[in-house]
Coordinates of C-alpha atoms in Angstrom, one line a residue:
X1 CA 65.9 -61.0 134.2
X2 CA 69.6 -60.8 133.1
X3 CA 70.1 -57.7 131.1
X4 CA 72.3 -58.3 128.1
X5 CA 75.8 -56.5 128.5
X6 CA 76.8 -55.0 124.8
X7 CA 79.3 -57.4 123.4
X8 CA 82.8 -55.5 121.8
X9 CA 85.8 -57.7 119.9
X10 CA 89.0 -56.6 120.2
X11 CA 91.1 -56.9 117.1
X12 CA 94.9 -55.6 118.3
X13 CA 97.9 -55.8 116.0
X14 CA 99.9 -55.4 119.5
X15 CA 99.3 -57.7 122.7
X16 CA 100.6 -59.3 125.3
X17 CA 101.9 -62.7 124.5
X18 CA 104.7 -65.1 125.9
X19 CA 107.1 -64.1 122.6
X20 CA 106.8 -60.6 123.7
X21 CA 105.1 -60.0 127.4
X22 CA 105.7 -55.8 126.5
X23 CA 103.9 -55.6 123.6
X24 CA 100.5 -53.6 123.6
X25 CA 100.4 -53.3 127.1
X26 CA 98.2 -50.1 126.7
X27 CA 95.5 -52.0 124.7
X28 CA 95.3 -54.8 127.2
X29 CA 94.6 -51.7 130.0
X30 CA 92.1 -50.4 127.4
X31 CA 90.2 -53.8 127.1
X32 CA 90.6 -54.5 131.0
X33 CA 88.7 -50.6 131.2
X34 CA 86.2 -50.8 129.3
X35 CA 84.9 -54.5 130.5
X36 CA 84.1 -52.2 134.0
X37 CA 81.0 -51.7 131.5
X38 CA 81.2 -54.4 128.6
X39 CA 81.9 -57.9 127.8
X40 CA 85.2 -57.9 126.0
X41 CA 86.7 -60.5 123.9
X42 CA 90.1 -60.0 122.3
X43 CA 91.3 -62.1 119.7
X44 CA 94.9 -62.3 118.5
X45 CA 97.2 -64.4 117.2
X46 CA 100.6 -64.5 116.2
X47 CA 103.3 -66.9 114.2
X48 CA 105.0 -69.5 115.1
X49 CA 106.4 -73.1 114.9
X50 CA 104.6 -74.7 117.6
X51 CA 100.5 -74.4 118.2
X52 CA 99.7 -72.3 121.2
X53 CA 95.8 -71.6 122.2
X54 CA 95.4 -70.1 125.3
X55 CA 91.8 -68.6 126.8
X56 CA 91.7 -67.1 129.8
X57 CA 88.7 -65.0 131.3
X58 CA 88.8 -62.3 134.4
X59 CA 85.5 -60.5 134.8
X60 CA 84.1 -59.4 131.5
X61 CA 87.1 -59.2 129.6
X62 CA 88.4 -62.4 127.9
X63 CA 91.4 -63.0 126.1
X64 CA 91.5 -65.5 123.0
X65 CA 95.3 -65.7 122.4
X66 CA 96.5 -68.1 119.3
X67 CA 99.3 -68.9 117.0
X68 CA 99.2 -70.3 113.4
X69 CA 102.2 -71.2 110.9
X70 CA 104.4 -69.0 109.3
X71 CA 105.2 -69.3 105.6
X72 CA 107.9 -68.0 103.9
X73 CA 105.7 -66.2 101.1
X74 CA 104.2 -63.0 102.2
X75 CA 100.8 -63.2 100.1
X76 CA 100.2 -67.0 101.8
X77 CA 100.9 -65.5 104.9
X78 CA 97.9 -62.8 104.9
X79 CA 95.9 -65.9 103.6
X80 CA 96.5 -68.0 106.7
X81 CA 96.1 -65.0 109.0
X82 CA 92.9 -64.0 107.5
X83 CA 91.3 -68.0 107.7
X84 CA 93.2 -68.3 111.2
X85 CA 91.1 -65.3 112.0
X86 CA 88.0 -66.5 110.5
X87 CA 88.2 -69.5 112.3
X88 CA 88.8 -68.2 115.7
X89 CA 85.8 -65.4 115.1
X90 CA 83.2 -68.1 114.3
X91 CA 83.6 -69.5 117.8
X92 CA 82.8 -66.0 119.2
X93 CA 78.9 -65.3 120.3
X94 CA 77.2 -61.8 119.4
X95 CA 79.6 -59.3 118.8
X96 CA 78.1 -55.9 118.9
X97 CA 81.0 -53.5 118.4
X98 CA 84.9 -54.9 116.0
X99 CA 87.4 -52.6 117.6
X100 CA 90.5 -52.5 115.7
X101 CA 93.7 -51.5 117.0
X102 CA 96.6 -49.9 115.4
X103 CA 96.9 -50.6 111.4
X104 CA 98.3 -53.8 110.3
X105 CA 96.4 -56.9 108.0
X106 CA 94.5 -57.7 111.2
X107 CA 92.7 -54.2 110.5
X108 CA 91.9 -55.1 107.5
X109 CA 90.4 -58.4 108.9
X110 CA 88.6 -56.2 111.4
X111 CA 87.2 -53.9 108.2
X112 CA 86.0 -57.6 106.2
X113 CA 84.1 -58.7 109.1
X114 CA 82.4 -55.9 110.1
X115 CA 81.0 -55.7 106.5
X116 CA 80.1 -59.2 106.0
X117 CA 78.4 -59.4 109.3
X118 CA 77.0 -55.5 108.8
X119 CA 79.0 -54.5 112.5
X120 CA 80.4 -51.0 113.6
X121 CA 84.3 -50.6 113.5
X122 CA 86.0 -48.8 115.8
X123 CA 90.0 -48.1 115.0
X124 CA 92.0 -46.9 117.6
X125 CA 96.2 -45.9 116.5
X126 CA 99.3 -46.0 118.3
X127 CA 101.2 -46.4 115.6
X128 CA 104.4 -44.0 114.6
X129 CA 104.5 -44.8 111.2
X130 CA 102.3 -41.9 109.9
X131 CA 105.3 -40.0 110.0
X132 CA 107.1 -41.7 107.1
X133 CA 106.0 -42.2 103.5
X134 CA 103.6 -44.4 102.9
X135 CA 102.4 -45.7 99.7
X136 CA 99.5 -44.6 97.1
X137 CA 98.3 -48.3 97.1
X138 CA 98.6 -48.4 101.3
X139 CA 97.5 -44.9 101.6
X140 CA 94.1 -46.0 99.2
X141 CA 93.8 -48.7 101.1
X142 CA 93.9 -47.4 104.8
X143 CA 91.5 -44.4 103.5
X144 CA 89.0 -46.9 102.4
X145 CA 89.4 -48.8 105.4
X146 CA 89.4 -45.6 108.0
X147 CA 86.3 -44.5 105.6
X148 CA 84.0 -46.8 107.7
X149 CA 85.0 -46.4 110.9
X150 CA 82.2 -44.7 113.6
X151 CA 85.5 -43.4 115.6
X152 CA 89.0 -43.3 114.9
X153 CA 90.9 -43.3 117.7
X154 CA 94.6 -41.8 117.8
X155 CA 96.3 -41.8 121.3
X156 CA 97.2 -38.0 120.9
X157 CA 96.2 -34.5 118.8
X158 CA 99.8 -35.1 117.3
X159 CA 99.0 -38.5 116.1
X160 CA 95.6 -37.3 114.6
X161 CA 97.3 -34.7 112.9
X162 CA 99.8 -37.5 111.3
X163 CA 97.1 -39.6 110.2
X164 CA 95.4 -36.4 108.9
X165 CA 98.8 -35.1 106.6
X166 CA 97.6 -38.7 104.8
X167 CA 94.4 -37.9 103.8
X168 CA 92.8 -39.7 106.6
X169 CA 89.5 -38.5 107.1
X170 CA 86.5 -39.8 109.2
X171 CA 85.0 -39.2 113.2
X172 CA 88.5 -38.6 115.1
X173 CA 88.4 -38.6 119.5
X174 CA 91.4 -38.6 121.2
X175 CA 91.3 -41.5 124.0
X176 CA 94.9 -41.6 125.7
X177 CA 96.3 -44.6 127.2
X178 CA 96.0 -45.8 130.8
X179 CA 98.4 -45.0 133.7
X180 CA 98.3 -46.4 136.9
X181 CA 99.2 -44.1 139.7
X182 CA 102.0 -45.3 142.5
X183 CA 103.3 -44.4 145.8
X184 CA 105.5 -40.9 144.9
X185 CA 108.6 -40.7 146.8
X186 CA 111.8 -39.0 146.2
X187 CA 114.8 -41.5 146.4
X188 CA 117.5 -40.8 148.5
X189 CA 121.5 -42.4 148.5
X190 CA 125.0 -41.6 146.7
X191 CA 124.1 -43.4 143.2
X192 CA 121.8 -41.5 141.7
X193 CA 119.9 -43.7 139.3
X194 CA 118.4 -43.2 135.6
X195 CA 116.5 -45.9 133.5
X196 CA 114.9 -46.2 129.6
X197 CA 112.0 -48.4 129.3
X198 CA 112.4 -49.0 125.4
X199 CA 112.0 -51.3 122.6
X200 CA 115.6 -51.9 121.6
X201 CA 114.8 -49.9 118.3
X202 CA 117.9 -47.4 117.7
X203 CA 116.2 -45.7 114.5
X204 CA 113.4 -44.7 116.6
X205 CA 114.7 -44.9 120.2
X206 CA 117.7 -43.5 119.9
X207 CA 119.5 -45.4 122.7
X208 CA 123.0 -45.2 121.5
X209 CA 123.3 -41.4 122.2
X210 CA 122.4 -41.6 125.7
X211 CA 125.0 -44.4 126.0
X212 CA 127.8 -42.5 124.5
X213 CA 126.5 -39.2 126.6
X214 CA 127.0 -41.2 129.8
X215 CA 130.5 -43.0 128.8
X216 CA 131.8 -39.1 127.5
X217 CA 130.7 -37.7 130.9
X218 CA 132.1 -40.4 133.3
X219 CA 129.7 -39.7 136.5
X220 CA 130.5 -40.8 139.6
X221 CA 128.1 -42.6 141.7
X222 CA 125.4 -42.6 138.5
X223 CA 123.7 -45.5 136.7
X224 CA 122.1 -46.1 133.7
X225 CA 119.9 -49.2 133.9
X226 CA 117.8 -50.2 130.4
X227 CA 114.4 -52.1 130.5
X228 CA 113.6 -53.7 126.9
X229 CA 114.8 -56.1 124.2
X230 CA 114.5 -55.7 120.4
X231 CA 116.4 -55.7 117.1
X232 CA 119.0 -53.7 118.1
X233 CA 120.2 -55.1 121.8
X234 CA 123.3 -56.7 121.0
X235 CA 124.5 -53.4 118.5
X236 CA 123.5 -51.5 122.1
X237 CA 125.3 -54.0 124.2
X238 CA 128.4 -53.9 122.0
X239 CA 129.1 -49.8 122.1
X240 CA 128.5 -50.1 125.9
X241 CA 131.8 -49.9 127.9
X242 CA 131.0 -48.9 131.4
X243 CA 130.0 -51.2 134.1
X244 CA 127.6 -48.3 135.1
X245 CA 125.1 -49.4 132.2
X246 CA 122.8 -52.4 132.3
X247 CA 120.3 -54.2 130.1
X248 CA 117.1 -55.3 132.4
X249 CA 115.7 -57.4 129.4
X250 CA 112.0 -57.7 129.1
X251 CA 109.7 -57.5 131.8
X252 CA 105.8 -57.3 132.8
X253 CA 104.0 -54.1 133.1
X254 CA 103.5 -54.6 137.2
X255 CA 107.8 -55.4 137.1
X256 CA 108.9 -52.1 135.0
X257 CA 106.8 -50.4 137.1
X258 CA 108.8 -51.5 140.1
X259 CA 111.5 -50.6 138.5
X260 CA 110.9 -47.3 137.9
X261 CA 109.6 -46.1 141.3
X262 CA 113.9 -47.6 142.2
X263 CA 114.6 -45.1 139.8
X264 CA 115.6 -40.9 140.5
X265 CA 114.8 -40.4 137.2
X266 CA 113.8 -41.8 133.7
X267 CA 115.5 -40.8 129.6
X268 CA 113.0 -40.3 126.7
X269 CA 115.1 -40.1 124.1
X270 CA 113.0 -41.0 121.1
X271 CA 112.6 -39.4 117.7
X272 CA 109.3 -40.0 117.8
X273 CA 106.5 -41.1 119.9
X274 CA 103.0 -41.1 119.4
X275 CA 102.4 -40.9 123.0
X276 CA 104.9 -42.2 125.3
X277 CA 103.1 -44.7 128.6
X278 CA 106.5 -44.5 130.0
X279 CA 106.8 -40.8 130.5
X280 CA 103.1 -40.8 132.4
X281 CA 104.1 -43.9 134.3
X282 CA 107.2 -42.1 135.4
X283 CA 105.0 -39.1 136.3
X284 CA 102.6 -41.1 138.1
X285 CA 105.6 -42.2 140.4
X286 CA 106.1 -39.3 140.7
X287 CA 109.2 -39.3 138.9
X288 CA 110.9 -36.3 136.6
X289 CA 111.9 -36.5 133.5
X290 CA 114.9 -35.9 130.3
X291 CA 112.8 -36.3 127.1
X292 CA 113.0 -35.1 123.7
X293 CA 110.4 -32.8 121.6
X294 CA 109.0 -35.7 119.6
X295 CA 105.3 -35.4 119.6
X296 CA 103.3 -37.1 122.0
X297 CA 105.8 -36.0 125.0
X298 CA 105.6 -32.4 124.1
X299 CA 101.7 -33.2 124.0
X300 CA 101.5 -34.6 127.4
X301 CA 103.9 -33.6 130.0
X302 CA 104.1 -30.4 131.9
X303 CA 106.3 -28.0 131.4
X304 CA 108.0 -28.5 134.8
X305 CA 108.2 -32.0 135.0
X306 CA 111.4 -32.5 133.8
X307 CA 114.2 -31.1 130.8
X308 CA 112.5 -30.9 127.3
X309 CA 115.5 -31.2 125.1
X310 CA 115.7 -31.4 120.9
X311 CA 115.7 -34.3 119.4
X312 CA 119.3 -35.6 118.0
X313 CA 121.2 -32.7 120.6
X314 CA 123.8 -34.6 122.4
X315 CA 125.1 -31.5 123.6
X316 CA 121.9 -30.7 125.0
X317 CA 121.2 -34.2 126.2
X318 CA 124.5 -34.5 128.5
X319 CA 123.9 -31.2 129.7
X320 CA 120.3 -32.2 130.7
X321 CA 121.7 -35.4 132.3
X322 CA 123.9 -33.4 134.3
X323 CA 120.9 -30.9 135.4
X324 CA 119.1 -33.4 136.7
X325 CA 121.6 -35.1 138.6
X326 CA 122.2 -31.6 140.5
X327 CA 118.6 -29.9 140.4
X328 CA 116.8 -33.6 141.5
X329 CA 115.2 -32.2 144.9
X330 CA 113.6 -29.2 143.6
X331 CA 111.0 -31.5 141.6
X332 CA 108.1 -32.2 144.0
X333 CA 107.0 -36.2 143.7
X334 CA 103.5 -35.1 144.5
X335 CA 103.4 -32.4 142.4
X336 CA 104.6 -34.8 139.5
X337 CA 102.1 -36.9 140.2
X338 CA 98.7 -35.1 140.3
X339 CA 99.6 -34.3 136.1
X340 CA 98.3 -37.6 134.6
X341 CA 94.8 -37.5 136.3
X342 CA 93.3 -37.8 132.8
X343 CA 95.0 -41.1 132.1
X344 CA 93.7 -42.8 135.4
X345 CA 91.2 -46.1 134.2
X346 CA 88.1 -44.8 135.7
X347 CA 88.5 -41.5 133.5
X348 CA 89.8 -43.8 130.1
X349 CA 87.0 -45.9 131.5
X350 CA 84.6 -43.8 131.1
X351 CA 85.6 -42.0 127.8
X352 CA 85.4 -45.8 126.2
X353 CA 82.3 -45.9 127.5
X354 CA 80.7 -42.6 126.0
X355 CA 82.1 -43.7 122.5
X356 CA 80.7 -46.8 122.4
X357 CA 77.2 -45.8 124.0
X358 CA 77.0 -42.9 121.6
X359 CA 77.0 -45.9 118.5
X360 CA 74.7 -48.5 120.6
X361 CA 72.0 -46.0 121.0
X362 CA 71.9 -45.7 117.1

């Protein structure tokens, strides 16, 4: 007899899709870990002109990816997401677990559902945002909404303790994101070669300083190459003068990491991150790193993996640039690499698994 694997929806607010192949990464590498152990079905959907439907299934995990129309009027808008929802959840069999993932109107879908069909929610966060203000009618809502959750999830202790200056109160476990480890290897040659992995997002990213830092110093036989697109690429594009700096554009996970292990070192140069994939991914190539105190980063990565630097410091920044350009060969690759052993999937794996199994039993 076939035993029954425990059936758990994924409900992301980020995911991969073909008008943004970057987006939510980390939660697809969740879903793909935890279907080692369950059947996985995430449904999303996002805006657009033309109808798009596509279903795709590897192993336990499949992927229910839709669009519906936008309208120009913001409360018609929930309404169509919430019956384009609806309708997509009614062709799904047996759902034992709703997993939410990071706040949005779709975690408020998530919330309706699990009441109306009497189902554990799950909410795991990514999401920066905590940091700014917020509402009393959001902040009422969320609270209500986190109030019935079996776990809330934050990617980090710094991310927990942003949801928790907001009155956020319920189960919290920290369950990092996944990072995949790669061959770690010191590069060798005259250029010596740094890349950002970014959403083009200057408020939060703060790409423009690193630009002007490398235009003031004028390097010799050093690159700056940057991997992302967003609102702000062409304001980026425009202040960039030098022939040494580059825009990548958007790429797949399996391409950026390419990219990086090509790469002597990678900039973090955020003002805030919850968590930061890039910086492990860079560590798990075995890559140093410049990165700015801005939560998750100072959370995360060793001490001697790179130049911690404040956050706004372009004095600081170009003199970290120039450090590492100089003190590259006294970081060990291997060394580098053995510091993100608890991000590997079997570990992530196996901490999704423990969550959910300790709700199941109930």
């Amino acid at each position: 007899m076939t035993i029954r694997k425990s059936h758990i929806l994924y409900i992301p607010t980020w995911y991969p899709s073909p008008i943004d192949i970057q987006s939510g990464v980390f939660i697809q590498k969740h879903a793909q870990a935890a279907a080692r152990h369950y059947k996985i079905t995430v449904l999303f959907a996002y805006t657009a002109n033309e109808s798009y439907t596509n279903y795709k299934q590897d192993g336990g995990l499949k992927e229910l990816i839709t669009t519906f129309k936008k309208s120009r009027f913001s409360l018609l808008n929930k309404a169509r997401l919430f019956l384009h929802y609806f309708q997509q959840f009614r062709k799904i069999k047996e759902v034992d677990i709703i997993h939410a993932h990071v706040w949005s109107n779709k975690t408020l879908f998530a919330y309706f559902i699990s009441i109306i069909y009497n189902k554990p929610l799950f909410i795991s966060e990514h999401w920066s945002g905590y940091q700014h203000h917020i509402g009393f009618m959001q902040i009422a809502l969320m609270k209500l909404v986190f109030r019935r959750a079996k776990k809330i999830l934050p990617v980090s202790n710094f991310l927990k303790n942003l949801m928790q200056r907001k009155s956020i109160k319920g189960s919290f476990e920290i369950i990092g994101n996944i990072v995949k480890k790669q061959q770690a290897k010191a590069l060798k040659g005259e250029v010596f070669r740094f890349l950002i992995v970014a959403d083009l997002r200057d408020e939060i990213k703060n790409i423009s300083s690193v630009i002007h830092s490398f235009q003031e110093l004028k390097i010799n036989n050093c690159t700056l190459n940057i991997i992302g697109d967003g609102p702000d690429k062409s304001l980026l594009q425009s202040m960039t003068k030098s022939n040494n700096i580059q825009f990548l554009g958007r790429m797949k996970n399996e391409d950026v990491l390419t990219e990086i292990a090509q790469h002597h070192a990678i900039i973090i140069n955020s003002r805030i991150e919850t968590f930061s994939v890039v910086a492990l991914e860079a560590l798990a190539a075995g890559k140093p790193l410049i990165y700015t105190q801005c939560g998750g980063p100072t959370e995360l990565i060793p001490s001697n993996s790179g130049f911690s630097i404040p956050i706004d410091n372009k004095k600081k920044l170009k003199s970290a640039i120039l450090k590492m350009i100089n003190d590259y060969q006294r970081f060990d690759p291997i060394k580098l690499q053995k510091s993100i052993n608890d991000f590997s999937e079997e570990e992530i794996s196996n901490r999704l698994k423990q969550t959910y199994s300790s709700i199941l039993k109930l």
